[in-house]
Coordinates of C-alpha atoms and ligand atoms in Angstrom, one line a residue:
M1462 CA 24.6 76.5 -61.5
C1463 CA 26.9 76.8 -64.5
G1464 CA 25.6 78.9 -67.4
I1465 CA 26.1 78.4 -71.1
V1466 CA 25.5 80.9 -73.9
A1467 CA 26.7 80.6 -77.5
Y1468 CA 26.2 82.5 -80.7
K1469 CA 26.6 81.7 -84.3
G1470 CA 25.9 84.4 -86.8
N1471 CA 27.5 87.3 -88.5
K1472 CA 27.5 89.8 -85.7
D1473 CA 30.2 90.6 -83.2
C1474 CA 29.9 87.7 -80.8
H1475 CA 31.4 89.2 -77.6
P1476 CA 28.7 91.8 -76.8
I1477 CA 26.0 89.1 -77.3
L1478 CA 27.9 86.6 -75.1
L1479 CA 28.6 89.1 -72.3
D1480 CA 24.9 90.2 -72.3
G1481 CA 23.9 86.6 -72.2
L1482 CA 26.3 85.8 -69.3
K1483 CA 24.9 88.7 -67.3
R1484 CA 21.4 87.3 -67.7
L1485 CA 22.7 83.9 -66.5
E1486 CA 24.5 85.4 -63.5
Y1487 CA 21.5 84.6 -61.3
R1488 CA 22.2 80.9 -61.6
G1489 CA 25.3 81.3 -59.3
Y1490 CA 28.9 80.9 -60.4
D1491 CA 32.5 81.6 -59.4
S1492 CA 34.4 82.1 -62.7
A1493 CA 33.7 82.9 -66.3
G1494 CA 35.1 82.6 -69.7
T1495 CA 34.6 82.8 -73.5
A1496 CA 36.1 81.3 -76.6
C1497 CA 35.7 82.3 -80.2
N1498 CA 37.0 81.4 -83.6
H1499 CA 39.2 84.2 -84.9
N1500 CA 41.2 84.0 -88.2
G1501 CA 41.6 80.2 -88.0
K1502 CA 42.5 80.2 -84.3
L1503 CA 40.7 79.7 -81.1
V1504 CA 40.9 82.7 -78.7
V1505 CA 40.0 81.8 -75.1
T1506 CA 39.6 84.4 -72.3
K1507 CA 38.7 83.4 -68.8
C1508 CA 39.1 84.5 -65.2
R1509 CA 38.0 83.8 -61.7
G1510 CA 35.3 86.2 -60.4
K1511 CA 32.4 88.0 -61.9
V1512 CA 31.2 88.5 -65.5
A1513 CA 32.2 92.2 -65.0
D1514 CA 35.8 91.1 -64.5
L1515 CA 35.7 89.1 -67.7
E1516 CA 34.1 92.0 -69.5
R1517 CA 37.0 94.3 -68.4
I1518 CA 39.6 91.9 -69.7
L1519 CA 37.7 91.4 -73.0
K1520 CA 37.2 95.1 -73.6
S1521 CA 40.9 95.7 -73.2
R1522 CA 41.5 93.4 -76.1
K1523 CA 41.1 94.0 -79.8
I1524 CA 39.2 90.7 -80.1
Y1525 CA 36.2 92.3 -78.3
S1526 CA 35.1 94.2 -81.4
D1527 CA 36.8 92.1 -84.0
C1528 CA 35.2 88.7 -83.8
S1529 CA 32.1 88.1 -85.8
G1530 CA 31.0 84.5 -86.3
S1531 CA 30.9 82.0 -83.6
G1532 CA 31.6 82.3 -79.9
M1533 CA 30.6 80.7 -76.7
A1534 CA 30.7 81.7 -73.0
H1535 CA 30.3 80.0 -69.7
T1536 CA 29.9 80.8 -66.0
R1537 CA 31.2 78.0 -63.8
W1538 CA 30.0 76.9 -60.4
A1539 CA 32.8 74.7 -59.1
T1540 CA 32.3 71.0 -58.5
H1541 CA 35.6 69.3 -59.4
G1542 CA 38.5 71.6 -58.7
E1543 CA 38.8 75.0 -57.0
P1544 CA 37.2 78.1 -58.5
N1545 CA 40.2 79.6 -60.3
R1546 CA 41.2 80.6 -63.8
K1547 CA 42.8 77.3 -64.6
N1548 CA 39.6 75.4 -63.9
A1549 CA 37.3 78.0 -65.5
H1550 CA 35.7 77.0 -68.9
P1551 CA 36.2 76.9 -71.8
H1552 CA 38.7 74.0 -71.7
V1553 CA 40.8 73.3 -74.7
D1554 CA 42.2 70.0 -76.0
Q1555 CA 46.0 69.3 -76.3
S1556 CA 46.1 70.4 -79.9
G1557 CA 44.6 73.8 -79.0
K1558 CA 42.1 73.5 -81.8
I1559 CA 39.0 72.3 -79.9
A1560 CA 37.3 74.2 -77.1
L1561 CA 34.4 73.1 -74.9
I1562 CA 32.1 74.5 -72.3
H1563 CA 30.1 72.1 -70.1
N1564 CA 27.4 72.0 -67.5
G1565 CA 27.0 68.9 -65.5
I1566 CA 29.4 66.2 -64.2
I1567 CA 31.4 63.6 -66.1
E1568 CA 31.1 60.7 -63.6
N1569 CA 33.6 58.3 -65.2
Y1570 CA 36.3 61.0 -65.6
I1571 CA 38.9 59.1 -63.6
T1572 CA 38.8 56.1 -66.0
L1573 CA 38.8 58.3 -69.1
K1574 CA 41.6 60.4 -67.8
K1575 CA 43.7 57.3 -67.2
F1576 CA 43.0 56.2 -70.7
L1577 CA 44.0 59.6 -72.2
K1578 CA 47.1 59.8 -70.0
N1579 CA 48.2 56.5 -71.4
K1580 CA 47.9 58.1 -74.8
K1581 CA 50.3 60.8 -73.7
I1582 CA 47.7 63.5 -73.3
K1583 CA 48.6 66.1 -70.7
F1584 CA 46.0 67.8 -68.6
N1585 CA 45.9 71.5 -67.5
S1586 CA 43.1 71.6 -65.0
D1587 CA 41.6 69.7 -62.1
T1588 CA 38.2 69.4 -63.7
D1589 CA 36.1 66.5 -64.9
T1590 CA 35.2 68.6 -68.0
E1591 CA 38.7 68.7 -69.4
V1592 CA 38.5 65.0 -69.9
L1593 CA 35.7 65.4 -72.4
V1594 CA 37.4 68.0 -74.5
Q1595 CA 40.6 65.9 -74.5
L1596 CA 38.7 62.9 -75.5
I1597 CA 37.1 64.8 -78.4
G1598 CA 40.6 66.0 -79.4
Y1599 CA 41.9 62.4 -79.2
F1600 CA 39.2 61.1 -81.6
Y1601 CA 39.8 64.1 -83.9
N1602 CA 43.6 64.4 -83.9
K1603 CA 44.7 60.8 -83.2
V1604 CA 41.9 58.5 -84.5
G1605 CA 41.1 60.7 -87.4
L1606 CA 37.3 61.0 -87.0
D1607 CA 35.7 64.2 -88.3
F1608 CA 34.6 66.9 -85.9
E1609 CA 31.0 65.7 -85.5
E1610 CA 32.0 62.1 -85.2
S1611 CA 34.6 62.9 -82.6
V1612 CA 32.0 64.7 -80.4
R1613 CA 29.5 61.9 -80.8
A1614 CA 32.1 59.1 -80.1
S1615 CA 33.2 60.9 -77.0
L1616 CA 29.6 61.5 -75.7
Q1617 CA 28.9 57.8 -76.2
R1618 CA 31.7 57.1 -73.7
V1619 CA 30.8 59.4 -70.9
D1620 CA 28.6 58.7 -67.9
G1621 CA 27.0 61.5 -66.1
A1622 CA 25.3 64.7 -67.1
Y1623 CA 26.2 67.2 -69.8
G1624 CA 25.1 70.3 -71.6
I1625 CA 28.0 71.2 -73.9
V1626 CA 29.0 73.5 -76.7
V1627 CA 32.1 72.7 -78.8
L1628 CA 34.1 74.8 -81.2
N1629 CA 36.9 73.7 -83.5
S1630 CA 39.3 76.2 -85.2
D1631 CA 39.6 73.8 -88.2
E1632 CA 35.8 74.2 -88.7
P1633 CA 35.1 77.9 -88.1
D1634 CA 31.6 77.6 -89.7
M1635 CA 30.5 74.8 -87.3
M1636 CA 29.3 74.7 -83.8
I1637 CA 28.2 71.6 -82.0
A1638 CA 26.1 71.3 -78.9
A1639 CA 24.6 68.4 -77.0
R1640 CA 22.6 67.6 -73.8
S1641 CA 22.0 64.8 -71.4
G1642 CA 20.8 65.6 -68.0
S1643 CA 21.7 69.4 -68.2
P1644 CA 19.3 71.6 -70.1
L1645 CA 20.1 73.3 -73.4
V1646 CA 17.9 75.4 -75.7
L1647 CA 18.5 76.5 -79.2
G1648 CA 17.2 79.9 -80.4
I1649 CA 16.7 80.4 -84.1
K1650 CA 16.5 83.8 -85.9
D1651 CA 16.9 83.8 -89.7
H1652 CA 20.6 83.0 -90.2
E1653 CA 21.6 83.4 -86.5
F1654 CA 21.6 80.7 -83.8
F1655 CA 21.8 81.0 -80.0
L1656 CA 22.4 78.3 -77.6
A1657 CA 21.9 78.6 -73.8
S1658 CA 21.2 76.7 -70.7
D1659 CA 17.9 78.6 -70.3
I1660 CA 16.0 81.0 -72.4
S1661 CA 17.0 84.2 -70.5
P1662 CA 19.9 85.1 -72.8
I1663 CA 17.9 84.3 -75.9
V1664 CA 14.5 86.1 -75.5
K1665 CA 16.0 89.4 -76.4
Y1666 CA 16.8 88.1 -79.9
T1667 CA 14.2 85.5 -80.8
K1668 CA 11.1 83.8 -79.6
Q1669 CA 11.7 80.7 -81.7
I1670 CA 13.1 78.0 -79.5
I1671 CA 13.9 74.3 -79.7
Y1672 CA 14.3 72.5 -76.4
L1673 CA 16.9 69.8 -76.8
D1674 CA 15.9 66.5 -75.3
E1675 CA 18.0 63.9 -73.6
K1676 CA 21.0 62.6 -75.6
E1677 CA 20.4 65.0 -78.5
I1678 CA 23.2 66.7 -80.4
V1679 CA 22.8 69.8 -82.6
V1680 CA 25.2 70.5 -85.4
L1681 CA 25.2 74.1 -86.6
K1682 CA 26.8 74.5 -90.0
G1683 CA 26.5 77.5 -92.3
D1684 CA 22.9 78.6 -92.1
N1685 CA 21.6 75.2 -91.2
Y1686 CA 20.9 73.2 -88.0
D1687 CA 20.6 69.5 -87.7
I1688 CA 19.4 67.8 -84.5
K1689 CA 20.3 64.2 -84.1
S1690 CA 20.4 61.4 -81.5
V1691 CA 23.8 61.1 -79.9
D1692 CA 23.5 57.3 -80.0
T1693 CA 22.0 56.6 -83.5
N1694 CA 23.1 59.6 -85.5
L1695 CA 19.6 59.8 -87.0
S1696 CA 18.3 63.3 -87.8
L1697 CA 15.2 64.2 -85.7
S1698 CA 12.4 66.5 -86.6
K1699 CA 11.9 68.9 -83.7
E1700 CA 9.1 71.3 -83.1
I1701 CA 10.0 75.0 -82.9
K1702 CA 8.2 76.5 -80.0
I1703 CA 7.2 80.1 -79.9
I1704 CA 7.8 81.4 -76.4
D1705 CA 5.7 84.3 -75.0
H1706 CA 8.2 85.8 -72.5
K1707 CA 9.0 89.5 -72.6
I1708 CA 12.5 90.8 -72.0
Q1709 CA 11.1 92.9 -69.1
D1710 CA 10.4 89.6 -67.3
F1711 CA 14.2 89.2 -67.1
E1712 CA 15.0 92.8 -65.8
K1713 CA 14.8 94.5 -62.5
G1714 CA 12.6 97.4 -63.5
N1715 CA 12.6 100.0 -60.7
F1716 CA 14.0 97.7 -58.1
D1717 CA 17.7 97.4 -57.0
Y1718 CA 17.4 93.6 -56.6
F1719 CA 15.6 90.9 -58.4
M1720 CA 14.6 89.4 -55.1
H1721 CA 12.9 92.6 -54.1
K1722 CA 11.1 92.9 -57.4
E1723 CA 10.0 89.3 -57.2
I1724 CA 8.6 89.7 -53.7
H1725 CA 6.6 92.6 -55.1
D1726 CA 5.5 90.6 -58.1
Q1727 CA 3.4 88.6 -55.8
N1728 CA 0.7 91.2 -55.9
Y1729 CA -0.2 89.7 -59.3
S1730 CA 1.8 86.5 -59.6
I1731 CA -0.5 84.5 -57.2
T1732 CA -3.6 85.7 -59.1
N1733 CA -1.9 84.7 -62.3
T1734 CA -1.5 81.2 -61.0
L1735 CA -5.2 81.1 -60.2
K1736 CA -6.4 82.6 -63.5
G1737 CA -8.6 80.4 -65.7
R1738 CA -8.4 77.5 -63.3
S1739 CA -11.9 77.5 -62.0
N1740 CA -15.5 78.0 -62.9
D1741 CA -18.5 78.3 -60.6
H1742 CA -18.5 74.7 -59.5
D1743 CA -15.1 73.2 -60.4
I1744 CA -11.4 73.5 -60.4
L1745 CA -9.9 73.3 -63.9
L1746 CA -6.4 71.8 -64.1
N1747 CA -6.3 70.8 -67.8
G1748 CA -2.7 69.6 -67.6
L1749 CA -3.9 66.7 -65.4
S1750 CA -7.0 65.7 -67.4
K1751 CA -5.6 62.7 -69.2
Y1752 CA -4.6 61.1 -65.9
W1753 CA -7.3 62.5 -63.6
N1754 CA -9.4 59.3 -63.4
D1755 CA -6.3 57.5 -62.0
I1756 CA -5.1 60.4 -59.8
K1757 CA -8.4 60.7 -58.0
E1758 CA -8.5 56.9 -57.2
T1759 CA -5.0 56.9 -55.7
N1760 CA -4.6 55.8 -52.1
R1761 CA -1.1 57.1 -51.5
I1762 CA 0.6 60.3 -52.6
Y1763 CA 4.3 61.2 -52.4
I1764 CA 5.5 64.7 -52.7
T1765 CA 9.1 65.1 -53.6
A1766 CA 11.2 68.3 -54.0
C1767 CA 14.2 70.2 -52.6
G1768 CA 14.6 73.3 -50.5
T1769 CA 11.8 75.8 -50.7
S1770 CA 9.8 73.6 -53.0
W1771 CA 9.9 70.9 -50.4
H1772 CA 8.4 73.4 -47.9
A1773 CA 5.5 73.9 -50.3
G1774 CA 5.2 70.1 -50.3
L1775 CA 4.7 70.1 -46.5
I1776 CA 1.8 72.5 -46.9
G1777 CA 0.4 70.2 -49.7
K1778 CA 0.5 67.3 -47.2
N1779 CA -1.3 69.2 -44.6
I1780 CA -4.2 70.2 -46.8
I1781 CA -4.5 67.1 -48.9
E1782 CA -4.8 64.9 -45.8
K1783 CA -7.3 67.4 -44.3
F1784 CA -9.6 67.8 -47.3
A1785 CA -9.0 64.8 -49.6
K1786 CA -8.3 62.3 -46.9
I1787 CA -5.4 60.6 -48.7
P1788 CA -2.1 59.8 -46.9
V1789 CA 0.7 62.0 -48.2
H1790 CA 4.5 61.4 -47.6
V1791 CA 6.8 64.4 -48.3
E1792 CA 10.3 63.4 -49.1
Y1793 CA 13.4 65.3 -50.0
A1794 CA 14.1 64.3 -53.6
S1795 CA 17.7 63.4 -52.7
E1796 CA 16.4 60.9 -50.2
F1797 CA 13.5 59.7 -52.3
R1798 CA 15.7 58.7 -55.2
Y1799 CA 17.7 56.2 -53.0
N1800 CA 15.1 55.2 -50.3
D1801 CA 13.1 52.0 -50.6
T1802 CA 10.0 54.0 -51.3
I1803 CA 6.8 51.9 -51.8
L1804 CA 5.6 52.8 -55.3
D1805 CA 3.2 51.1 -57.7
N1806 CA 0.9 52.1 -60.5
K1807 CA -1.7 53.5 -58.1
T1808 CA 0.8 55.8 -56.4
V1809 CA 0.8 59.5 -57.3
V1810 CA 4.2 61.2 -57.1
I1811 CA 4.1 65.0 -57.2
A1812 CA 7.4 66.6 -58.0
I1813 CA 7.6 70.3 -57.2
S1814 CA 10.4 72.4 -58.8
Q1815 CA 10.5 76.0 -59.7
S1816 CA 13.3 75.5 -62.3
G1817 CA 12.2 72.1 -63.4
E1818 CA 15.8 71.2 -63.6
T1819 CA 16.9 70.2 -60.1
A1820 CA 18.9 67.0 -60.6
D1821 CA 17.7 65.2 -57.5
T1822 CA 14.0 66.0 -58.2
L1823 CA 14.4 64.8 -61.8
A1824 CA 16.0 61.6 -60.6
A1825 CA 13.1 61.1 -58.2
V1826 CA 10.7 61.5 -61.1
N1827 CA 12.6 59.0 -63.2
K1828 CA 12.6 56.5 -60.4
A1829 CA 8.8 57.0 -59.9
N1830 CA 8.3 56.6 -63.7
D1831 CA 10.3 53.4 -63.7
A1832 CA 8.1 52.0 -60.9
G1833 CA 5.0 52.8 -63.0
A1834 CA 3.7 55.5 -60.6
I1835 CA 1.6 58.4 -61.9
T1836 CA 4.0 61.4 -61.9
V1837 CA 2.7 65.0 -61.7
G1838 CA 5.0 68.0 -62.1
I1839 CA 4.4 71.4 -60.5
C1840 CA 7.0 73.5 -62.3
N1841 CA 7.4 77.2 -63.2
V1842 CA 9.5 76.8 -66.3
P1843 CA 7.7 75.5 -69.4
G1844 CA 9.5 72.9 -71.3
S1845 CA 11.9 72.2 -68.4
S1846 CA 13.2 68.7 -67.8
I1847 CA 10.9 67.8 -64.9
A1848 CA 7.9 69.3 -66.8
R1849 CA 8.7 66.9 -69.6
A1850 CA 9.6 63.9 -67.6
T1851 CA 6.4 63.8 -65.6
D1852 CA 3.2 62.2 -67.0
C1853 CA 1.2 65.3 -66.5
G1854 CA 1.5 68.6 -64.6
I1855 CA 0.5 72.1 -63.7
Y1856 CA 2.6 75.2 -64.3
T1857 CA 2.8 77.8 -61.6
R1858 CA 2.9 80.6 -64.1
C1859 CA 4.4 83.2 -61.7
G1860 CA 6.8 84.6 -64.2
H1861 CA 10.6 84.1 -64.5
E1862 CA 12.3 84.0 -61.1
I1863 CA 15.8 85.3 -61.1
G1864 CA 16.8 86.0 -57.5
V1865 CA 18.5 82.8 -56.2
A1866 CA 16.3 82.8 -53.2
S1867 CA 12.9 81.6 -54.3
T1868 CA 10.0 83.8 -53.4
K1869 CA 7.1 84.2 -55.8
A1870 CA 7.5 80.6 -57.0
F1871 CA 6.8 79.4 -53.5
T1872 CA 3.6 81.2 -53.0
S1873 CA 2.4 80.0 -56.4
Q1874 CA 3.4 76.4 -55.7
V1875 CA 1.3 76.6 -52.5
V1876 CA -1.7 78.0 -54.5
I1877 CA -1.4 75.2 -57.0
L1878 CA -1.4 72.7 -54.2
Y1879 CA -4.6 74.3 -52.8
L1880 CA -6.2 73.9 -56.2
F1881 CA -5.0 70.3 -56.7
C1882 CA -6.2 69.4 -53.2
L1883 CA -9.6 71.0 -53.7
K1884 CA -10.1 69.3 -57.0
L1885 CA -9.1 66.0 -55.5
A1886 CA -11.4 66.5 -52.5
S1887 CA -14.3 67.4 -54.7
S1888 CA -13.8 64.5 -57.1
R1889 CA -13.6 62.1 -54.1
K1890 CA -16.6 63.9 -52.5
T1891 CA -14.7 64.3 -49.2
I1892 CA -15.8 67.9 -49.0
D1893 CA -19.1 69.7 -49.5
V1894 CA -18.1 71.0 -52.9
K1895 CA -20.3 74.0 -53.1
T1896 CA -19.5 75.5 -49.7
T1897 CA -15.8 74.7 -49.8
L1898 CA -15.2 76.0 -53.3
T1899 CA -17.3 79.0 -52.8
G1900 CA -15.5 79.8 -49.6
F1901 CA -12.1 79.3 -51.2
F1902 CA -12.8 81.6 -54.1
K1903 CA -14.4 84.2 -51.8
D1904 CA -11.2 84.1 -49.7
F1905 CA -9.0 84.5 -52.7
S1906 CA -11.0 87.1 -54.4
N1907 CA -9.4 89.9 -52.5
L1908 CA -5.9 88.4 -52.6
D1909 CA -4.2 91.1 -54.6
K1910 CA -5.4 93.7 -52.2
D1911 CA -4.3 91.7 -49.2
V1912 CA -0.9 91.2 -50.7
E1913 CA -0.7 94.9 -51.5
I1914 CA -1.5 95.7 -47.8
V1915 CA 1.4 93.6 -46.7
L1916 CA 3.7 95.1 -49.3
R1917 CA 2.8 98.5 -48.1
K1918 CA 4.0 97.6 -44.7
E1919 CA 7.5 97.1 -45.9
K1920 CA 8.9 100.2 -44.3
Y1921 CA 7.7 99.0 -41.0
I1922 CA 9.0 95.4 -41.6
R1923 CA 12.3 96.9 -42.6
K1924 CA 12.4 98.9 -39.3
V1925 CA 11.8 95.7 -37.3
A1926 CA 14.3 93.7 -39.3
L1927 CA 17.0 96.2 -38.8
K1928 CA 16.6 96.0 -35.0
Y1929 CA 17.7 92.4 -35.2
K1930 CA 20.3 92.5 -38.0
N1931 CA 23.2 91.8 -35.6
A1932 CA 21.7 88.7 -34.0
S1933 CA 23.7 85.6 -34.7
S1934 CA 20.9 83.2 -34.6
F1935 CA 17.1 83.2 -35.0
L1936 CA 14.3 80.7 -34.3
Y1937 CA 11.2 80.7 -36.4
L1938 CA 8.1 79.0 -34.9
G1939 CA 4.7 78.1 -36.3
R1940 CA 2.1 75.3 -36.0
G1941 CA 0.1 73.4 -38.6
L1942 CA 0.2 75.2 -42.0
N1943 CA 2.6 77.7 -40.5
F1944 CA 5.3 75.2 -39.5
P1945 CA 6.5 75.0 -43.2
I1946 CA 6.2 78.7 -43.3
A1947 CA 8.6 78.9 -40.3
L1948 CA 11.0 76.6 -42.1
E1949 CA 10.8 78.7 -45.2
G1950 CA 11.3 82.0 -43.3
A1951 CA 14.4 80.5 -41.6
L1952 CA 15.8 79.3 -45.0
K1953 CA 15.3 82.7 -46.6
L1954 CA 17.2 84.3 -43.8
K1955 CA 20.2 81.9 -43.8
E1956 CA 20.5 81.9 -47.6
I1957 CA 20.8 85.6 -48.1
S1958 CA 22.0 87.0 -44.9
Y1959 CA 24.3 84.1 -43.8
I1960 CA 22.7 84.3 -40.3
H1961 CA 22.0 81.0 -38.6
A1962 CA 18.2 80.3 -38.4
E1963 CA 16.0 77.4 -37.6
G1964 CA 12.4 76.7 -38.1
Y1965 CA 10.5 74.5 -35.7
P1966 CA 6.9 73.5 -34.9
A1967 CA 6.2 76.0 -32.1
A1968 CA 5.7 73.4 -29.4
E1969 CA 8.5 71.2 -30.5
M1970 CA 11.0 73.9 -29.5
K1971 CA 10.7 72.7 -25.9
H1972 CA 12.4 69.5 -26.9
G1973 CA 15.8 71.0 -27.5
P1974 CA 16.0 74.4 -29.2
I1975 CA 14.7 76.2 -26.1
A1976 CA 18.2 75.6 -24.7
L1977 CA 19.5 78.3 -27.1
V1978 CA 17.1 81.0 -25.9
D1979 CA 18.6 83.9 -24.1
K1980 CA 18.2 87.7 -24.2
N1981 CA 20.0 87.8 -27.5
M1982 CA 17.8 85.3 -29.4
P1983 CA 15.1 86.7 -31.6
V1984 CA 12.2 84.3 -32.0
I1985 CA 9.7 84.8 -34.8
F1986 CA 6.3 83.5 -34.0
I1987 CA 3.6 83.0 -36.7
V1988 CA 0.4 83.4 -34.9
P1989 CA -2.8 83.1 -36.9
K1990 CA -6.1 83.5 -35.1
D1991 CA -7.1 79.9 -35.4
K1992 CA -7.6 76.9 -33.2
T1993 CA -3.9 76.8 -32.2
Y1994 CA -3.9 80.5 -31.2
N1995 CA -4.0 79.9 -27.4
K1996 CA -1.4 77.1 -27.6
I1997 CA 1.0 79.5 -29.4
L1998 CA 0.5 82.1 -26.8
S1999 CA 1.7 79.6 -24.2
N2000 CA 4.7 78.9 -26.4
I2001 CA 5.4 82.6 -26.5
E2002 CA 5.2 82.8 -22.7
E2003 CA 7.8 80.0 -22.5
I2004 CA 10.2 82.0 -24.6
K2005 CA 9.4 85.2 -22.9
S2006 CA 10.2 83.8 -19.5
R2007 CA 13.7 83.0 -20.8
K2008 CA 14.1 86.5 -22.0
G2009 CA 14.0 85.7 -25.7
K2010 CA 13.0 88.6 -28.1
I2011 CA 9.5 87.9 -29.5
I2012 CA 8.5 89.0 -33.0
S2013 CA 4.9 88.1 -33.8
I2014 CA 3.3 87.9 -37.2
T2015 CA -0.4 87.8 -36.6
N2016 CA -3.9 88.8 -37.7
S2017 CA -4.9 89.1 -34.0
K2018 CA -5.4 92.4 -32.4
S2019 CA -5.3 91.0 -28.9
K2020 CA -3.7 93.1 -26.2
R2021 CA -2.2 90.1 -24.6
L2022 CA -0.2 89.2 -27.7
K2023 CA 0.8 92.8 -28.2
D2024 CA 2.1 93.0 -24.6
L2025 CA 4.0 89.7 -25.0
S2026 CA 5.7 90.8 -28.2
D2027 CA 8.7 93.0 -28.6
D2028 CA 7.6 93.6 -32.1
L2029 CA 4.3 92.8 -33.8
I2030 CA 3.5 92.8 -37.5
L2031 CA -0.3 92.9 -38.0
L2032 CA -1.7 91.3 -41.1
P2033 CA -5.2 91.6 -42.6
N2034 CA -7.9 89.4 -41.0
V2035 CA -8.0 86.6 -43.7
S2036 CA -8.6 82.9 -43.8
P2037 CA -5.9 80.6 -42.5
Y2038 CA -4.9 79.6 -46.0
L2039 CA -4.4 83.2 -47.1
F2040 CA -2.8 84.1 -43.8
S2041 CA 0.1 81.6 -44.4
L2042 CA 0.8 83.2 -47.8
L2043 CA 0.8 86.7 -46.3
A2044 CA 3.1 85.6 -43.5
T2045 CA 5.5 84.2 -46.0
I2046 CA 5.7 87.6 -47.8
V2047 CA 6.5 89.3 -44.4
L2048 CA 9.3 86.7 -43.8
Q2049 CA 10.7 87.2 -47.3
L2050 CA 10.9 91.0 -46.8
F2051 CA 12.3 90.5 -43.3
A2052 CA 15.2 88.4 -44.6
F2053 CA 15.7 90.7 -47.6
F2054 CA 16.1 93.8 -45.5
I2055 CA 18.5 92.2 -43.1
A2056 CA 20.6 90.9 -46.0
V2057 CA 20.7 94.3 -47.7
A2058 CA 21.7 96.0 -44.4
K2059 CA 24.5 93.4 -44.1
K2060 CA 25.6 94.3 -47.7
R2061 CA 25.1 90.7 -48.8
D2062 CA 25.0 89.7 -52.5
V2063 CA 21.2 89.3 -52.2
D2064 CA 20.5 88.0 -55.7
Q2065 CA 23.5 85.7 -55.9
P2066 CA 24.3 84.6 -52.3
R2067 CA 27.6 82.9 -51.8
N2068 CA 27.9 79.2 -52.7
L2069 CA 24.3 79.0 -54.0
A2070 CA 22.9 78.3 -57.4
K2071 CA 19.5 78.9 -58.8
S2072 CA 19.0 75.6 -60.4
V2073 CA 21.0 72.7 -58.8
T2074 CA 21.7 70.5 -61.8
V2075 CA 24.2 68.2 -60.0
E2076 CA 23.4 65.6 -57.5
Ligands
F6R3331 C1 15.6 78.5 -51.7 C2 15.8 77.9 -53.0 C3 16.2 76.5 -53.1 C4 15.3 75.8 -54.1 C5 15.8 74.4 -54.4 C6 14.9 73.6 -55.3 O1 15.3 79.9 -51.8 O2 15.6 78.6 -54.0 O3 16.1 75.8 -51.9 O4 14.0 75.8 -53.7 O5 17.1 74.4 -54.9 O6 14.8 74.3 -56.6 P1 13.7 74.0 -57.6 O7 12.4 74.5 -57.0 O8 14.1 74.8 -58.8 O9 13.7 72.5 -57.8

């Protein structure tokens, strides 16, 4: 969703801001803009479209290389008001002195707008954001508060979520930022400061980071920074964290697309997730140790998440119920937060989120916390809101994911759920610890090589994918562990190729979707050689007799399956748990090659955002 980057220092701000915006492009956006303080005036530049369009405009202006000091930039993902220049950020107050960029939503904007209109303030956009800058301007120009007080007084009156940066041409040596509900990080390097909605625009310059917490405001003045509480105005002492990301983690390397790179990253990212998390006889999840005695005694688990992370949750349910014998409910976070879910201090609520910033998942965690449940985060981004809001957690450690369509984060989430499940099962003695753990680690010991074998098949997967690129609809079918994989495969295809696709449990398709099947309908079957194998073959026969096109992903070399399939992608003969991960990679590549062939914007598909920070 919207991206924020701001710079305060003595270098030319525009090259830094544009570089930052490019690194934030992955979040998804439809317009972009900048503002800087220049010779006592605010200069605002904005446009609908891409950062490249904004860059062209800026480079044609003298200001591009003539503005050292403070500047800020924004990519907007429209919520209130169409994506156009007028609604793009920064927004400026009526006096033209104060400019603001904002991530989040001001929920009481209608009331505030009415109040400001009564004070004869005119509005220039259809956004909720403009209300906030006009309110700051009102306190500053009409009430006579100073700049910092005006920002704080305004923030105390807004409901909703915000990550903001504010400039004032009367105070060229100041920059103010604040957060509540939308992430904001401060990067510090000697006499320079960087603010951004995530660390990606900052790592190039500094590794010293402060994560702002809820309702915190940072005032940058001269060479100093002061972080305070929005409500109490008390200065806070905040820890500076040293991050260990490398700039290469944020670049495409030899690949044309981040998504392609991230699919390939899985030949080490999954192993990275596993590293250091076991010894000969135990699974080590240190992030949970403080709460483990309570977690292992639970009698009900909820898993809550959105999108791809929710699919990982379905796999979690399957294995936790199988091995640890605890009932698990998997709920979309957007439903969980409003449902009458039964929660108490014995319930464990696991929130899965790559970004750790998804608004619905965060709200679900807050609800679970309020009810006294034990909350566990499975996140990829250290220091993210969900990682901090949960009682305890496990990081997926798969590296930064930039492609909007989640790939390597999913496989790492699944691996974390395997680990969690086995630890739970061994603590509860519902498995034969020695045999099960030994078996698990033996299976996973060859993982990198197995993933590599699948990645080496990508030319063949591409060939199969291209055969079906003009289909208008796909069915993805699997059973057990592979039903969530079918859902995930279908989601990948629709997100990045804009082709309709649905995932179903293989046998369930008889109860409706089979009506769609004709000679033009490709049906992807995930067919592991396990106890459901013969059942799936019958499901394939059912589709075949209605002339559907069969694409099988399997580790079976059976002639019958080969004969029934129009195309067959053969995977290494691995355990069912590994098979699902390998099948996922095939489906990621399948969707990727179709999307590229259809010339889609693979890394930033239309209408989508990498972290959905609004409800
Ligand atoms: C799909 C995708 C989304 C996310 C969802 C949750 O490829 O990326 O469905 O999985 O928006 O995001 P996180 O995991 O960041 O909470």
